[in-house]
Amino acid sequence: ALTAPPSAFRNLSTGRQDPRRFAVLLPAAPMLCRGSLRRATRFGRLRFHRAYGDGTDARARFLKPLDARHSDGWDILNNPLWNKGTAFTWAERERLGLRGLLPAQVRTIEEQVSNFVTQLSAMDDQPLMQNLMLQDLQARNETLYHRVLVDHVEKMAPLVYTPTVGAACQHFSSRYQRSRGMFFTPEDAGEMGVMMRNWPRSETQVVVVTDGSRILGLGDLGANGMGIPIGKLALYCAVGGIAPHRVLPVMLDFGTNNESLLRDPLYRGYRQPRVTGDRYYALVDEFVRAVFSRFPNVLLQWEDFSSDKASNLLAKYRENYLCFNDDIQ
């Protein structure tokens, strides 16, 4: 029950096998009876002493996995976290109720990656369109999306994040397709703790939050700045190995002072001038308390806040909450 396939030991940065990453699970296995394993996993944590053989303690924390037992075939195909398109094997199609819902040809994940990268490469002179193709893939098949990022990170990173993400943010409202992450506005004051319960995942490890006030070198993009947390978390999943269903992008949509956005009929954000002063900090404080109340062990990253707020927010929360701001640290 505690073994892992050889691929699990592979170091993503070097491609070599790295036994230290998962060896923590193996030495203690013969000493665990069923009862002790059951008790340990019930509390979500196992502690193995001297697992590395160098005197250090190590912990393996078991997080609740995704559960498809209550989903039927059609739900699975329409859930990007589950869907993997024609890569479902015949056995999986039979077991998950997918027979007749997919074309007959079964494609391996490697074949899918090759096909998508070929299509993407045909638009090498249009990076914004490539970003949109990746967004579309993420919205329907996250298995393939993250495999493409992992296998071709040098090519994909500039398309998912800087420099292409800036142009993608400018078109966020006009090309909006599918909800991703959470949005909070001043109208939600007093309700943010309740709203956090609307997020469907029971475990979240990383939250990246922005208020859209200083997006790259583009200034105030309001709610359109949501592309930044989404893109950054995609790289954290691909390169950092964080499970895609355990990240949360957040937009603190407290208005915008960008007149062109306020006049834009397609703008999706809170169509009011930016909240400032004590009211702004009170709203941020309510959000911080709400997110850490729901996910006490989460890592919160402040992203692309204007310089007049970034230092104040970091100084206020860094001693009491697990948070950082890579723009100023």
PDB file of N, CA, C and O in Angstrom, residues 62 68 155 162 166 228 300 304:
ATOM      1  N   PHE A  62      -0.914  12.711   4.157  1.00  0.00           N
ATOM      2  CA  PHE A  62      -1.845  12.150   3.187  1.00  0.00           C
ATOM      3  C   PHE A  62      -3.023  13.095   3.029  1.00  0.00           C
ATOM      4  O   PHE A  62      -3.807  13.280   3.962  1.00  0.00           O
ATOM      5  N   ALA A  68     -14.086  10.199  -7.688  1.00  0.00           N
ATOM      6  CA  ALA A  68     -15.016  10.165  -8.824  1.00  0.00           C
ATOM      7  C   ALA A  68     -16.106   9.120  -8.649  1.00  0.00           C
ATOM      8  O   ALA A  68     -16.873   8.865  -9.567  1.00  0.00           O
ATOM      9  N   LYS A 155       9.290  25.901 -23.455  1.00  0.00           N
ATOM     10  CA  LYS A 155       8.483  26.528 -24.501  1.00  0.00           C
ATOM     11  C   LYS A 155       7.192  27.114 -23.934  1.00  0.00           C
ATOM     12  O   LYS A 155       6.733  28.173 -24.375  1.00  0.00           O
ATOM     13  N   THR A 162       4.816  35.295 -18.001  1.00  0.00           N
ATOM     14  CA  THR A 162       5.464  36.397 -18.713  1.00  0.00           C
ATOM     15  C   THR A 162       6.319  35.873 -19.863  1.00  0.00           C
ATOM     16  O   THR A 162       6.943  34.820 -19.735  1.00  0.00           O
ATOM     17  N   GLY A 166       0.667  39.194 -19.978  1.00  0.00           N
ATOM     18  CA  GLY A 166       0.232  40.587 -19.952  1.00  0.00           C
ATOM     19  C   GLY A 166      -0.818  40.873 -21.008  1.00  0.00           C
ATOM     20  O   GLY A 166      -1.872  41.462 -20.721  1.00  0.00           O
ATOM     21  N   ILE A 228      -2.969  36.689 -13.954  1.00  0.00           N
ATOM     22  CA  ILE A 228      -1.676  36.541 -13.288  1.00  0.00           C
ATOM     23  C   ILE A 228      -1.698  35.396 -12.265  1.00  0.00           C
ATOM     24  O   ILE A 228      -0.846  34.497 -12.324  1.00  0.00           O
ATOM     25  N   LEU A 300      -0.067  31.731   1.302  1.00  0.00           N
ATOM     26  CA  LEU A 300      -0.700  32.844   0.595  1.00  0.00           C
ATOM     27  C   LEU A 300       0.377  33.704  -0.055  1.00  0.00           C
ATOM     28  O   LEU A 300       1.296  34.181   0.619  1.00  0.00           O
ATOM     29  N   ASP A 304       1.380  41.275  -7.449  1.00  0.00           N
ATOM     30  CA  ASP A 304       1.098  42.464  -8.264  1.00  0.00           C
ATOM     31  C   ASP A 304       0.146  43.456  -7.585  1.00  0.00           C
ATOM     32  O   ASP A 304      -0.809  43.946  -8.201  1.00  0.00           O
TER      33      ASP A 304
END
